[in-house]
């Protein structure tokens, strides 16, 4: 019962006494029933947190109690990236509150997500344990994330029930199976890229991908990945390559941005019928769409969707990595334009 969860989250005051350290974000790490928090519940929790600090600042006048937080915006982001999973909501809030100096800004939230994805905790360990110990489940998750397959939700499917039991899979708005949330998607992708790099002994060319203004030369990254995959794919079946190219690209990208950047997987949400990679590098953001060719109408719709997504992110330029190993389309322009946005297209092979 969700109504019993909120008091558990908030059983301590948000402001710890001076002589002891008590976190308001303490929460049990594992749940095996659906106890996801909705937007309104998350916002109410944040509103209470803000109110406690406001009252304490009014009482003491001390700057350490003066915080700035847009609870509506933060609640929306928390719900978006966690799907309301209590441990993940709690952990992100704890990181921002205790490790990032209560930086509830958009940059602070993004940094908290990076930190969560980079740490080891009981929740992520259990996620990967379930992924690795059940071969049928691993195959299903790979199909969803790596091969971009659509799997219809079936309540009687044992593999789907297994994923739901541990909060890893869910039913999406269109009746398909999906990984439960953004955080889990990225944890699994990060694990798979590490395994791919280790098992295939991938050696990424050591080239300079830094632009004059300290940004990332994304077009150069994509073009060099195309060269890299061409040298490799002669030993592989074309269908295998088309299915696995997404994972190989993320594996290729990882050492290039390591230390100065981070790559987030943006799964399909709403009308965004594709997988995007959001790269942050030296405080700059880039969006790369990983797209498999199906047919012309879908390609054109994808351009419109990407343009709208770029606009929502405040960006003017995007990138498309088009996987078309069977050359189903005769040619692709180097640059597509939609709604005032430029989208550079790099086709494989």
mmCIF file of C-alpha atoms in Angstrom:
data_model
loop_
_atom_site.group_PDB
_atom_site.id
_atom_site.type_symbol
_atom_site.label_atom_id
_atom_site.label_comp_id
_atom_site.label_asym_id
_atom_site.label_seq_id
_atom_site.Cartn_x
_atom_site.Cartn_y
_atom_site.Cartn_z
ATOM 1 C CA UNK A 1 0.000 0.000 0.000
ATOM 2 C CA UNK A 2 1.604 3.225 -1.180
ATOM 3 C CA UNK A 3 -0.077 5.201 1.589
ATOM 4 C CA UNK A 4 2.027 3.293 4.116
ATOM 5 C CA UNK A 5 5.251 4.063 2.296
ATOM 6 C CA UNK A 6 5.312 7.835 2.574
ATOM 7 C CA UNK A 7 5.507 7.898 6.392
ATOM 8 C CA UNK A 8 8.346 5.393 6.111
ATOM 9 C CA UNK A 9 10.259 7.741 3.812
ATOM 10 C CA UNK A 10 9.583 10.746 5.986
ATOM 11 C CA UNK A 11 9.790 9.190 9.446
ATOM 12 C CA UNK A 12 12.766 11.456 10.200
ATOM 13 C CA UNK A 13 12.859 15.216 9.952
ATOM 14 C CA UNK A 14 14.473 16.483 6.765
ATOM 15 C CA UNK A 15 16.877 18.509 8.916
ATOM 16 C CA UNK A 16 19.172 16.311 11.051
ATOM 17 C CA UNK A 17 20.119 17.474 14.564
ATOM 18 C CA UNK A 18 23.522 19.116 14.833
ATOM 19 C CA UNK A 19 24.933 16.256 16.909
ATOM 20 C CA UNK A 20 23.916 13.365 14.685
ATOM 21 C CA UNK A 21 23.505 12.503 11.014
ATOM 22 C CA UNK A 22 20.053 11.244 10.089
ATOM 23 C CA UNK A 23 18.998 11.060 6.446
ATOM 24 C CA UNK A 24 15.391 11.845 5.459
ATOM 25 C CA UNK A 25 15.856 9.599 2.445
ATOM 26 C CA UNK A 26 16.422 6.306 4.266
ATOM 27 C CA UNK A 27 14.258 3.568 2.806
ATOM 28 C CA UNK A 28 14.297 -0.179 2.402
ATOM 29 C CA UNK A 29 16.187 -1.196 -0.711
ATOM 30 C CA UNK A 30 14.029 -3.974 -2.101
ATOM 31 C CA UNK A 31 10.323 -4.128 -2.973
ATOM 32 C CA UNK A 32 8.632 -7.078 -4.607
ATOM 33 C CA UNK A 33 5.201 -5.525 -5.076
ATOM 34 C CA UNK A 34 4.179 -2.492 -7.052
ATOM 35 C CA UNK A 35 4.731 0.399 -4.662
ATOM 36 C CA UNK A 36 5.720 3.000 -7.213
ATOM 37 C CA UNK A 37 5.262 6.625 -6.253
ATOM 38 C CA UNK A 38 3.222 8.911 -8.460
ATOM 39 C CA UNK A 39 4.148 12.471 -9.387
ATOM 40 C CA UNK A 40 1.823 13.989 -6.769
ATOM 41 C CA UNK A 41 3.265 11.812 -4.002
ATOM 42 C CA UNK A 42 6.839 12.699 -4.906
ATOM 43 C CA UNK A 43 5.986 16.393 -5.129
ATOM 44 C CA UNK A 44 4.238 16.311 -1.727
ATOM 45 C CA UNK A 45 7.345 14.783 -0.188
ATOM 46 C CA UNK A 46 9.536 17.504 -1.721
ATOM 47 C CA UNK A 47 7.094 20.244 -0.685
ATOM 48 C CA UNK A 48 7.322 19.050 2.921
ATOM 49 C CA UNK A 49 11.107 18.985 2.669
ATOM 50 C CA UNK A 50 11.195 22.551 1.325
ATOM 51 C CA UNK A 51 8.764 23.743 4.002
ATOM 52 C CA UNK A 52 10.876 22.312 6.816
ATOM 53 C CA UNK A 53 13.935 24.144 5.554
ATOM 54 C CA UNK A 54 11.994 27.367 5.051
ATOM 55 C CA UNK A 55 10.722 27.276 8.635
ATOM 56 C CA UNK A 56 14.179 26.542 9.994
ATOM 57 C CA UNK A 57 15.699 29.388 7.960
ATOM 58 C CA UNK A 58 12.997 31.735 9.228
ATOM 59 C CA UNK A 59 13.732 30.643 12.818
ATOM 60 C CA UNK A 60 17.549 30.783 12.690
ATOM 61 C CA UNK A 61 18.448 32.992 9.729
ATOM 62 C CA UNK A 62 21.286 30.581 8.927
ATOM 63 C CA UNK A 63 22.186 30.276 5.238
ATOM 64 C CA UNK A 64 22.607 26.502 5.492
ATOM 65 C CA UNK A 65 18.815 26.266 5.727
ATOM 66 C CA UNK A 66 18.246 28.428 2.667
ATOM 67 C CA UNK A 67 17.524 26.152 -0.292
ATOM 68 C CA UNK A 68 16.146 26.663 -3.780
ATOM 69 C CA UNK A 69 14.049 23.873 -5.246
ATOM 70 C CA UNK A 70 11.353 23.803 -7.911
ATOM 71 C CA UNK A 71 9.459 20.888 -6.438
ATOM 72 C CA UNK A 72 7.188 20.467 -9.468
ATOM 73 C CA UNK A 73 10.128 20.235 -11.896
ATOM 74 C CA UNK A 74 12.179 17.950 -9.653
ATOM 75 C CA UNK A 75 9.204 15.672 -8.980
ATOM 76 C CA UNK A 76 8.560 15.386 -12.721
ATOM 77 C CA UNK A 77 12.202 14.473 -13.396
ATOM 78 C CA UNK A 78 12.278 11.962 -10.543
ATOM 79 C CA UNK A 79 9.130 10.306 -11.840
ATOM 80 C CA UNK A 80 10.501 10.300 -15.407
ATOM 81 C CA UNK A 81 13.830 8.617 -14.670
ATOM 82 C CA UNK A 82 12.705 6.233 -11.905
ATOM 83 C CA UNK A 83 9.074 5.507 -12.844
ATOM 84 C CA UNK A 84 8.440 6.158 -9.153
ATOM 85 C CA UNK A 85 10.506 3.217 -7.875
ATOM 86 C CA UNK A 86 10.893 4.119 -4.176
ATOM 87 C CA UNK A 87 14.538 3.181 -3.679
ATOM 88 C CA UNK A 88 15.646 5.136 -6.757
ATOM 89 C CA UNK A 89 13.587 8.214 -5.827
ATOM 90 C CA UNK A 90 15.023 8.096 -2.320
ATOM 91 C CA UNK A 91 18.611 7.521 -3.432
ATOM 92 C CA UNK A 92 18.635 10.403 -5.926
ATOM 93 C CA UNK A 93 17.197 12.767 -3.316
ATOM 94 C CA UNK A 94 19.763 11.602 -0.779
ATOM 95 C CA UNK A 95 22.639 12.247 -3.220
ATOM 96 C CA UNK A 96 21.421 15.770 -4.004
ATOM 97 C CA UNK A 97 20.702 16.593 -0.376
ATOM 98 C CA UNK A 98 23.850 15.163 1.203
ATOM 99 C CA UNK A 99 26.522 14.831 -1.503
ATOM 100 C CA UNK A 100 25.809 17.754 -3.831
ATOM 101 C CA UNK A 101 25.172 20.501 -1.301
ATOM 102 C CA UNK A 102 21.401 20.552 -1.908
ATOM 103 C CA UNK A 103 21.855 21.523 -5.549
ATOM 104 C CA UNK A 104 18.332 20.860 -6.812
ATOM 105 C CA UNK A 105 18.994 22.549 -10.168
ATOM 106 C CA UNK A 106 18.833 20.710 -13.490
ATOM 107 C CA UNK A 107 22.630 20.366 -13.470
ATOM 108 C CA UNK A 108 22.536 19.041 -9.926
ATOM 109 C CA UNK A 109 19.894 16.480 -10.837
ATOM 110 C CA UNK A 110 21.910 15.312 -13.842
ATOM 111 C CA UNK A 111 25.018 14.982 -11.665
ATOM 112 C CA UNK A 112 23.032 12.928 -9.148
ATOM 113 C CA UNK A 113 21.935 10.547 -11.905
ATOM 114 C CA UNK A 114 25.569 10.148 -13.001
ATOM 115 C CA UNK A 115 26.614 9.386 -9.442
ATOM 116 C CA UNK A 116 23.812 6.855 -8.978
ATOM 117 C CA UNK A 117 24.731 5.081 -12.201
ATOM 118 C CA UNK A 118 28.408 5.020 -11.207
ATOM 119 C CA UNK A 119 27.952 3.546 -7.740
ATOM 120 C CA UNK A 120 27.445 0.019 -6.533
ATOM 121 C CA UNK A 121 24.508 -0.564 -4.235
ATOM 122 C CA UNK A 122 22.304 -3.469 -3.226
ATOM 123 C CA UNK A 123 19.629 -2.468 -5.715
ATOM 124 C CA UNK A 124 21.918 -2.408 -8.769
ATOM 125 C CA UNK A 125 23.664 -5.605 -7.664
ATOM 126 C CA UNK A 126 20.322 -7.405 -7.393
ATOM 127 C CA UNK A 127 19.250 -6.034 -10.791
ATOM 128 C CA UNK A 128 22.342 -7.440 -12.509
ATOM 129 C CA UNK A 129 22.121 -10.687 -10.548
ATOM 130 C CA UNK A 130 18.602 -11.283 -11.879
ATOM 131 C CA UNK A 131 19.751 -10.318 -15.372
ATOM 132 C CA UNK A 132 22.686 -12.758 -15.353
ATOM 133 C CA UNK A 133 21.193 -15.744 -13.546
ATOM 134 C CA UNK A 134 18.187 -16.293 -15.833
ATOM 135 C CA UNK A 135 19.150 -16.859 -19.478
ATOM 136 C CA UNK A 136 15.625 -16.527 -20.839
ATOM 137 C CA UNK A 137 15.208 -13.238 -18.983
ATOM 138 C CA UNK A 138 18.581 -11.929 -20.196
ATOM 139 C CA UNK A 139 17.628 -12.839 -23.763
ATOM 140 C CA UNK A 140 14.353 -10.928 -23.428
ATOM 141 C CA UNK A 141 16.015 -7.803 -22.018
ATOM 142 C CA UNK A 142 18.663 -7.896 -24.754
ATOM 143 C CA UNK A 143 15.890 -8.120 -27.349
ATOM 144 C CA UNK A 144 14.241 -5.021 -25.882
ATOM 145 C CA UNK A 145 17.343 -2.873 -25.431
ATOM 146 C CA UNK A 146 19.881 -4.053 -27.974
ATOM 147 C CA UNK A 147 17.784 -5.419 -30.836
ATOM 148 C CA UNK A 148 14.932 -2.883 -30.545
ATOM 149 C CA UNK A 149 12.311 -5.652 -30.602
ATOM 150 C CA UNK A 150 8.641 -5.140 -29.755
ATOM 151 C CA UNK A 151 7.354 -7.798 -27.363
ATOM 152 C CA UNK A 152 3.663 -7.879 -26.561
ATOM 153 C CA UNK A 153 2.854 -7.950 -22.872
ATOM 154 C CA UNK A 154 1.338 -11.232 -21.698
ATOM 155 C CA UNK A 155 0.457 -11.690 -18.054
ATOM 156 C CA UNK A 156 0.920 -15.473 -18.367
ATOM 157 C CA UNK A 157 4.456 -15.290 -19.774
ATOM 158 C CA UNK A 158 6.809 -16.645 -17.097
ATOM 159 C CA UNK A 159 9.732 -14.486 -18.219
ATOM 160 C CA UNK A 160 7.634 -11.311 -18.107
ATOM 161 C CA UNK A 161 6.234 -12.312 -14.700
ATOM 162 C CA UNK A 162 9.789 -12.866 -13.463
ATOM 163 C CA UNK A 163 10.812 -9.381 -14.623
ATOM 164 C CA UNK A 164 7.749 -7.803 -13.023
ATOM 165 C CA UNK A 165 8.280 -9.676 -9.766
ATOM 166 C CA UNK A 166 11.655 -7.987 -9.312
ATOM 167 C CA UNK A 167 10.501 -4.609 -10.636
ATOM 168 C CA UNK A 168 12.672 -4.801 -13.759
ATOM 169 C CA UNK A 169 10.003 -5.048 -16.468
ATOM 170 C CA UNK A 170 6.669 -3.293 -16.887
ATOM 171 C CA UNK A 171 3.827 -2.916 -19.355
ATOM 172 C CA UNK A 172 4.054 0.295 -21.386
ATOM 173 C CA UNK A 173 1.200 2.490 -22.622
ATOM 174 C CA UNK A 174 1.003 0.611 -25.927
ATOM 175 C CA UNK A 175 0.750 -2.866 -24.421
ATOM 176 C CA UNK A 176 4.396 -3.796 -24.970
ATOM 177 C CA UNK A 177 6.996 -4.980 -22.490
ATOM 178 C CA UNK A 178 9.553 -2.369 -21.410
ATOM 179 C CA UNK A 179 12.411 -2.110 -18.952
ATOM 180 C CA UNK A 180 10.955 -0.543 -15.813
ATOM 181 C CA UNK A 181 12.813 2.758 -15.849
ATOM 182 C CA UNK A 182 15.583 4.934 -17.247
ATOM 183 C CA UNK A 183 18.003 4.078 -14.429
ATOM 184 C CA UNK A 184 17.735 0.319 -14.955
ATOM 185 C CA UNK A 185 18.084 0.744 -18.713
ATOM 186 C CA UNK A 186 21.360 2.583 -18.258
ATOM 187 C CA UNK A 187 22.741 0.208 -15.631
ATOM 188 C CA UNK A 188 22.149 -2.748 -17.956
ATOM 189 C CA UNK A 189 23.602 -0.944 -20.981
ATOM 190 C CA UNK A 190 26.686 0.058 -18.987
ATOM 191 C CA UNK A 191 27.207 -3.535 -17.891
ATOM 192 C CA UNK A 192 26.791 -4.851 -21.438
ATOM 193 C CA UNK A 193 29.263 -2.340 -22.908
ATOM 194 C CA UNK A 194 31.885 -3.389 -20.360
ATOM 195 C CA UNK A 195 31.340 -7.066 -21.167
ATOM 196 C CA UNK A 196 31.450 -6.385 -24.916
ATOM 197 C CA UNK A 197 34.704 -4.442 -24.629
ATOM 198 C CA UNK A 198 36.341 -7.109 -22.483
ATOM 199 C CA UNK A 199 35.216 -10.140 -24.476
ATOM 200 C CA UNK A 200 36.008 -8.662 -27.896
ATOM 201 C CA UNK A 201 39.183 -6.818 -26.862
ATOM 202 C CA UNK A 202 37.926 -3.659 -28.573
ATOM 203 C CA UNK A 203 40.676 -1.115 -29.125
ATOM 204 C CA UNK A 204 39.235 2.328 -29.856
ATOM 205 C CA UNK A 205 41.547 4.501 -32.007
ATOM 206 C CA UNK A 206 43.241 7.144 -29.862
ATOM 207 C CA UNK A 207 42.283 10.266 -31.797
ATOM 208 C CA UNK A 208 41.539 13.841 -30.772
ATOM 209 C CA UNK A 209 37.778 14.287 -30.566
ATOM 210 C CA UNK A 210 37.866 17.634 -28.746
ATOM 211 C CA UNK A 211 36.659 20.764 -30.542
ATOM 212 C CA UNK A 212 38.274 24.189 -30.179
ATOM 213 C CA UNK A 213 35.661 25.246 -27.621
ATOM 214 C CA UNK A 214 36.227 22.141 -25.491
ATOM 215 C CA UNK A 215 33.225 20.235 -26.820
ATOM 216 C CA UNK A 216 32.965 16.809 -28.396
ATOM 217 C CA UNK A 217 33.327 16.399 -32.167
ATOM 218 C CA UNK A 218 30.373 14.034 -32.453
ATOM 219 C CA UNK A 219 30.480 13.851 -36.245
ATOM 220 C CA UNK A 220 34.106 12.704 -36.097
ATOM 221 C CA UNK A 221 33.166 10.083 -33.501
ATOM 222 C CA UNK A 222 30.395 8.717 -35.744
ATOM 223 C CA UNK A 223 32.577 8.718 -38.861
ATOM 224 C CA UNK A 224 35.379 6.882 -37.084
ATOM 225 C CA UNK A 225 32.934 4.377 -35.679
ATOM 226 C CA UNK A 226 31.795 3.695 -39.248
ATOM 227 C CA UNK A 227 35.418 3.009 -40.238
ATOM 228 C CA UNK A 228 35.900 0.817 -37.186
ATOM 229 C CA UNK A 229 32.789 -1.284 -37.811
ATOM 230 C CA UNK A 230 33.617 -1.700 -41.513
ATOM 231 C CA UNK A 231 36.949 -3.234 -40.565
ATOM 232 C CA UNK A 232 35.230 -5.614 -38.191
ATOM 233 C CA UNK A 233 31.988 -6.620 -39.902
ATOM 234 C CA UNK A 234 33.531 -8.667 -42.716
ATOM 235 C CA UNK A 235 33.738 -11.545 -40.225
ATOM 236 C CA UNK A 236 30.130 -11.250 -39.105
ATOM 237 C CA UNK A 237 26.703 -11.923 -40.529
ATOM 238 C CA UNK A 238 25.021 -8.673 -41.654
ATOM 239 C CA UNK A 239 21.868 -9.360 -39.658
ATOM 240 C CA UNK A 240 23.956 -9.890 -36.519
ATOM 241 C CA UNK A 241 25.730 -6.594 -37.096
ATOM 242 C CA UNK A 242 22.540 -4.644 -37.670
ATOM 243 C CA UNK A 243 21.116 -5.980 -34.411
ATOM 244 C CA UNK A 244 24.272 -5.448 -32.338
ATOM 245 C CA UNK A 245 25.562 -2.184 -33.811
ATOM 246 C CA UNK A 246 23.869 -0.085 -31.076
ATOM 247 C CA UNK A 247 25.739 -1.900 -28.341
ATOM 248 C CA UNK A 248 28.978 -1.717 -30.281
ATOM 249 C CA UNK A 249 28.580 2.021 -30.779
ATOM 250 C CA UNK A 250 28.047 2.603 -27.055
ATOM 251 C CA UNK A 251 31.065 0.415 -26.353
ATOM 252 C CA UNK A 252 33.110 2.444 -28.866
ATOM 253 C CA UNK A 253 31.933 5.748 -27.338
ATOM 254 C CA UNK A 254 32.634 4.871 -23.716
ATOM 255 C CA UNK A 255 36.452 5.284 -23.631
ATOM 256 C CA UNK A 256 36.271 8.443 -25.770
ATOM 257 C CA UNK A 257 34.174 10.377 -23.271
ATOM 258 C CA UNK A 258 35.401 8.639 -20.125
ATOM 259 C CA UNK A 259 36.541 11.168 -17.529
ATOM 260 C CA UNK A 260 35.100 14.220 -19.279
ATOM 261 C CA UNK A 261 31.619 13.080 -20.175
ATOM 262 C CA UNK A 262 28.797 10.633 -19.725
ATOM 263 C CA UNK A 263 26.365 8.894 -22.073
ATOM 264 C CA UNK A 264 22.758 8.317 -21.020
ATOM 265 C CA UNK A 265 20.378 6.065 -22.900
ATOM 266 C CA UNK A 266 17.051 7.838 -23.474
ATOM 267 C CA UNK A 267 14.546 5.013 -24.075
ATOM 268 C CA UNK A 268 11.352 5.447 -26.087
ATOM 269 C CA UNK A 269 8.977 7.761 -24.251
ATOM 270 C CA UNK A 270 5.616 8.984 -25.525
ATOM 271 C CA UNK A 271 5.901 9.834 -29.228
ATOM 272 C CA UNK A 272 9.673 9.365 -29.323
ATOM 273 C CA UNK A 273 9.683 6.038 -31.139
ATOM 274 C CA UNK A 274 13.415 5.469 -31.058
ATOM 275 C CA UNK A 275 16.399 5.192 -28.750
ATOM 276 C CA UNK A 276 18.518 8.283 -28.213
ATOM 277 C CA UNK A 277 21.894 8.702 -26.585
ATOM 278 C CA UNK A 278 22.237 11.891 -24.572
ATOM 279 C CA UNK A 279 25.938 12.707 -24.249
ATOM 280 C CA UNK A 280 27.162 15.270 -21.755
ATOM 281 C CA UNK A 281 30.741 16.382 -22.305
ATOM 282 C CA UNK A 282 32.440 19.303 -20.543
ATOM 283 C CA UNK A 283 29.000 20.705 -19.635
ATOM 284 C CA UNK A 284 27.769 20.513 -23.247
ATOM 285 C CA UNK A 285 24.948 18.247 -24.404
ATOM 286 C CA UNK A 286 24.566 16.234 -27.607
ATOM 287 C CA UNK A 287 21.766 13.971 -28.829
ATOM 288 C CA UNK A 288 22.508 11.006 -31.070
ATOM 289 C CA UNK A 289 19.665 8.957 -32.479
ATOM 290 C CA UNK A 290 20.448 5.284 -33.077
ATOM 291 C CA UNK A 291 18.107 4.262 -35.865
ATOM 292 C CA UNK A 292 17.552 1.053 -37.819
ATOM 293 C CA UNK A 293 16.142 1.557 -41.306
ATOM 294 C CA UNK A 294 12.614 0.198 -41.768
ATOM 295 C CA UNK A 295 10.837 2.292 -44.417
ATOM 296 C CA UNK A 296 10.694 5.852 -45.734
ATOM 297 C CA UNK A 297 7.639 7.082 -43.830
ATOM 298 C CA UNK A 298 9.082 5.967 -40.513
ATOM 299 C CA UNK A 299 12.383 7.672 -41.342
ATOM 300 C CA UNK A 300 10.648 10.980 -42.137
ATOM 301 C CA UNK A 301 8.521 10.771 -38.990
ATOM 302 C CA UNK A 302 11.689 10.118 -37.025
ATOM 303 C CA UNK A 303 13.259 13.320 -38.343
ATOM 304 C CA UNK A 304 10.259 15.345 -37.169
ATOM 305 C CA UNK A 305 10.315 13.685 -33.766
ATOM 306 C CA UNK A 306 14.036 14.276 -33.335
ATOM 307 C CA UNK A 307 13.648 17.935 -34.310
ATOM 308 C CA UNK A 308 10.945 18.376 -31.668
ATOM 309 C CA UNK A 309 13.063 16.602 -29.085
ATOM 310 C CA UNK A 310 16.052 18.843 -29.874
ATOM 311 C CA UNK A 311 13.792 21.839 -29.425
ATOM 312 C CA UNK A 312 12.597 20.579 -26.036
ATOM 313 C CA UNK A 313 16.239 20.235 -24.974
ATOM 314 C CA UNK A 314 17.186 23.700 -26.234
ATOM 315 C CA UNK A 315 19.536 22.316 -28.890
ATOM 316 C CA UNK A 316 19.845 23.267 -32.556
ATOM 317 C CA UNK A 317 21.910 20.307 -33.782
ATOM 318 C CA UNK A 318 21.444 16.553 -33.542
ATOM 319 C CA UNK A 319 22.991 13.422 -35.011
ATOM 320 C CA UNK A 320 21.599 10.239 -36.546
ATOM 321 C CA UNK A 321 23.531 6.992 -36.726
ATOM 322 C CA UNK A 322 21.605 5.016 -39.338
ATOM 323 C CA UNK A 323 22.023 1.242 -39.354
ATOM 324 C CA UNK A 324 21.259 0.080 -42.895
ATOM 325 C CA UNK A 325 23.632 -2.795 -43.580
ATOM 326 C CA UNK A 326 21.442 -4.138 -46.378
ATOM 327 C CA UNK A 327 21.365 -0.766 -48.198
ATOM 328 C CA UNK A 328 17.574 -0.639 -48.219
ATOM 329 C CA UNK A 329 17.707 3.078 -49.013
ATOM 330 C CA UNK A 330 19.783 4.182 -52.002
ATOM 331 C CA UNK A 331 21.364 7.216 -50.369
ATOM 332 C CA UNK A 332 21.223 9.557 -47.363
ATOM 333 C CA UNK A 333 21.963 13.269 -47.262
ATOM 334 C CA UNK A 334 24.818 14.325 -44.988
ATOM 335 C CA UNK A 335 22.523 16.836 -43.272
ATOM 336 C CA UNK A 336 18.745 16.789 -42.767
ATOM 337 C CA UNK A 337 16.831 19.901 -41.698
ATOM 338 C CA UNK A 338 13.489 20.058 -39.932
ATOM 339 C CA UNK A 339 11.833 22.924 -38.065
ATOM 340 C CA UNK A 340 15.045 24.946 -37.979
ATOM 341 C CA UNK A 341 17.127 22.059 -36.613
ATOM 342 C CA UNK A 342 20.143 20.473 -38.297
ATOM 343 C CA UNK A 343 20.605 16.703 -38.077
ATOM 344 C CA UNK A 344 23.819 15.138 -39.351
ATOM 345 C CA UNK A 345 23.340 11.633 -40.768
ATOM 346 C CA UNK A 346 26.030 8.945 -40.748
ATOM 347 C CA UNK A 347 25.050 5.632 -42.364
ATOM 348 C CA UNK A 348 26.536 2.243 -41.558
ATOM 349 C CA UNK A 349 28.223 0.613 -43.323
#
